[in-house]
Amino acid sequence: MMKRAVWQGLAAGTVGGLVMTLGEKAEQRVTGRPDSHVPARVLERLTGLRERPGKQPLPVNWAMHFGQAALLGVLRSVMAQSGLRGPLASAQFAVVRLTNDQILENATGVGAPPSTWPRKELFVDVLHKAVYAFATGAVADALAARDGRGPGQRHAALRPGRHADVGPLTRRRSYGR
């Protein structure tokens, strides 16, 4: 399961990153919002690369932007492989995506807590990360569905809902063997 989750997640996260970027570019055309250089600044701080004032190199910005998208896609794929699929799983994943950004941005001193942001900026960021999460989720769920139901889904099929008298699946049944 984990081997499949890695390649499927990298693919799903990359697609999610592309969809998010297309949405961002469309939104920027409408609102006039400039490009963000936060991803590049975070990567420079994390890796010890030389920091530059003003605009950051596009390859560094994209490396962080798409690298983060692809790597986090692996987590969403693990969710899908486990049986956590659909819109609710994607909504849960959106929180993870936002949290990951904030940890990296705040830990490096590049960003500030979202509670201090102007509401419009916060809305735009949450919107774009949700687009990423749902696009990534759609791809991860579709790829995982090709492998059949996940362990959680097989457990739920025994008797829908949470019940004290329905114990865990055997290891053999959990992994579909």
Coordinates of C-alpha atoms in Angstrom, one line a residue:
M1 CA 0.0 0.0 0.0
M2 CA 2.7 2.5 0.9
K3 CA 4.7 2.0 -2.3
R4 CA 1.5 2.7 -4.3
A5 CA 0.8 5.7 -2.1
V6 CA 4.2 7.3 -2.8
W7 CA 4.0 7.4 -6.6
Q8 CA 0.2 8.0 -6.7
G9 CA 0.6 10.8 -4.1
L10 CA 3.4 12.5 -6.0
A11 CA 1.3 12.4 -9.1
A12 CA -1.9 13.6 -7.3
G13 CA 0.0 16.4 -5.5
T14 CA 1.6 17.6 -8.7
V15 CA -1.8 17.8 -10.4
G16 CA -3.2 19.6 -7.4
G17 CA -0.3 22.0 -7.5
L18 CA -0.9 22.7 -11.2
V19 CA -4.6 23.2 -10.7
M20 CA -4.0 25.5 -7.8
T21 CA -1.4 27.5 -9.8
L22 CA -3.8 27.9 -12.7
G23 CA -6.5 29.2 -10.3
E24 CA -4.0 31.6 -8.7
K25 CA -3.0 33.0 -12.1
A26 CA -6.7 33.5 -13.0
E27 CA -7.4 35.2 -9.7
Q28 CA -4.3 37.4 -10.1
R29 CA -5.5 38.6 -13.5
V30 CA -8.9 39.6 -11.9
T31 CA -7.6 41.1 -8.6
G32 CA -4.2 42.4 -9.7
R33 CA -2.6 40.6 -6.8
P34 CA 1.2 40.2 -7.4
D35 CA 3.0 36.9 -7.3
S36 CA 4.1 35.7 -3.9
H37 CA 7.7 35.1 -3.3
V38 CA 7.1 33.5 0.1
P39 CA 7.8 29.9 -1.2
A40 CA 11.2 30.9 -2.4
R41 CA 12.1 32.7 0.8
V42 CA 11.1 29.7 2.9
L43 CA 13.2 27.3 0.7
E44 CA 16.1 29.7 1.0
R45 CA 15.9 29.7 4.7
L46 CA 15.4 26.0 5.0
T47 CA 18.3 25.1 2.8
G48 CA 20.7 28.0 3.6
L49 CA 20.6 29.4 0.1
R50 CA 21.6 33.0 -0.3
E51 CA 18.6 35.3 0.3
R52 CA 17.9 38.1 -2.1
P53 CA 15.9 41.3 -1.6
G54 CA 12.7 41.8 -3.6
K55 CA 11.6 39.3 -6.2
Q56 CA 12.9 35.8 -5.8
P57 CA 14.2 33.5 -8.6
L58 CA 11.3 31.8 -10.3
P59 CA 12.9 28.3 -10.3
V60 CA 13.4 28.5 -6.5
N61 CA 9.8 29.7 -6.0
W62 CA 8.5 26.9 -8.2
A63 CA 10.7 24.3 -6.6
M64 CA 9.2 25.0 -3.2
H65 CA 5.6 25.5 -4.5
F66 CA 5.5 22.3 -6.5
G67 CA 7.8 20.3 -4.3
Q68 CA 5.5 21.0 -1.3
A69 CA 2.5 20.2 -3.4
A70 CA 3.9 16.9 -4.6
L71 CA 5.2 15.7 -1.2
L72 CA 2.0 16.5 0.6
G73 CA 0.2 14.7 -2.1
V74 CA 1.7 11.5 -0.7
L75 CA -0.1 12.1 2.6
R76 CA -3.4 12.5 0.7
S77 CA -2.7 9.3 -1.2
V78 CA -2.1 7.4 2.1
M79 CA -5.4 8.7 3.2
A80 CA -7.1 7.4 0.0
Q81 CA -5.3 4.1 0.2
S82 CA -6.5 3.7 3.8
G83 CA -10.0 4.3 2.8
L84 CA -10.3 8.0 3.7
R85 CA -11.8 9.3 0.4
G86 CA -14.2 11.8 -0.9
P87 CA -15.0 15.4 -0.1
L88 CA -14.7 15.0 3.7
A89 CA -11.2 13.6 3.4
S90 CA -10.2 16.4 1.0
A91 CA -11.6 19.0 3.5
Q92 CA -9.5 17.4 6.2
F93 CA -6.5 17.4 3.9
A94 CA -7.0 21.2 3.2
V95 CA -6.4 21.8 6.9
V96 CA -3.2 19.8 6.7
R97 CA -2.0 21.8 3.6
L98 CA -2.7 25.1 5.3
T99 CA -1.0 24.0 8.5
N100 CA 2.1 22.8 6.7
D101 CA 2.5 26.2 5.0
Q102 CA 2.1 28.0 8.3
I103 CA 4.5 25.9 10.2
L104 CA 7.2 26.4 7.5
E105 CA 6.5 30.1 7.0
N106 CA 6.4 30.9 10.7
A107 CA 9.2 28.7 11.8
T108 CA 11.5 30.3 9.3
G109 CA 10.4 33.8 10.1
V110 CA 9.2 34.4 6.6
G111 CA 5.5 34.5 7.4
A112 CA 3.2 35.7 10.2
P113 CA 0.3 33.9 11.8
P114 CA -2.8 34.0 9.6
S115 CA -4.7 35.7 12.5
T116 CA -2.7 38.8 11.8
W117 CA -3.4 38.9 8.0
P118 CA -5.9 41.1 6.3
R119 CA -9.1 39.1 5.9
K120 CA -9.0 39.3 2.1
E121 CA -5.5 37.8 1.9
L122 CA -6.6 35.1 4.3
F123 CA -9.6 34.2 2.2
V124 CA -7.6 34.1 -1.0
D125 CA -5.0 31.8 0.6
V126 CA -7.6 29.4 2.1
L127 CA -9.4 29.3 -1.2
H128 CA -6.3 28.4 -3.2
K129 CA -5.2 25.7 -0.7
A130 CA -8.7 24.3 -0.8
V131 CA -8.6 24.1 -4.6
Y132 CA -5.2 22.2 -4.2
A133 CA -6.6 19.9 -1.6
F134 CA -9.8 18.9 -3.5
A135 CA -7.9 18.6 -6.9
T136 CA -5.2 16.4 -5.2
G137 CA -7.9 14.4 -3.4
A138 CA -9.8 13.7 -6.6
V139 CA -6.7 12.3 -8.3
A140 CA -5.6 10.4 -5.2
D141 CA -9.1 8.9 -4.7
A142 CA -9.3 7.9 -8.4
L143 CA -5.9 6.2 -8.3
A144 CA -6.6 4.5 -5.0
A145 CA -10.0 3.2 -6.2
R146 CA -8.2 1.2 -8.9
D147 CA -6.7 -0.8 -6.1
G148 CA -10.1 -1.5 -4.4
R149 CA -11.4 -0.5 -1.0
G150 CA -9.0 0.5 1.7
P151 CA -8.8 -1.2 5.1
G152 CA -11.1 1.4 6.7
Q153 CA -13.7 0.9 4.0
R154 CA -13.5 -2.9 4.4
H155 CA -14.0 -2.5 8.1
A156 CA -17.0 -0.1 7.6
A157 CA -18.5 -2.7 5.2
L158 CA -18.9 -5.2 8.1
R159 CA -21.5 -2.9 9.7
P160 CA -21.8 0.8 8.9
G161 CA -21.2 3.2 11.7
R162 CA -19.1 2.9 14.9
H163 CA -20.1 -0.1 17.1
A164 CA -18.3 -1.5 20.2
D165 CA -19.1 -5.0 19.1
V166 CA -17.4 -4.8 15.7
G167 CA -13.8 -5.4 16.3
P168 CA -10.9 -4.7 13.9
L169 CA -10.4 -6.7 10.8
T170 CA -7.9 -9.4 10.8
R171 CA -4.6 -8.4 9.3
R172 CA -5.3 -10.5 6.3
R173 CA -8.6 -8.8 5.6
S174 CA -7.2 -5.4 6.4
Y175 CA -4.8 -5.6 3.5
G176 CA -7.1 -7.4 1.1
R177 CA -5.3 -10.7 1.1

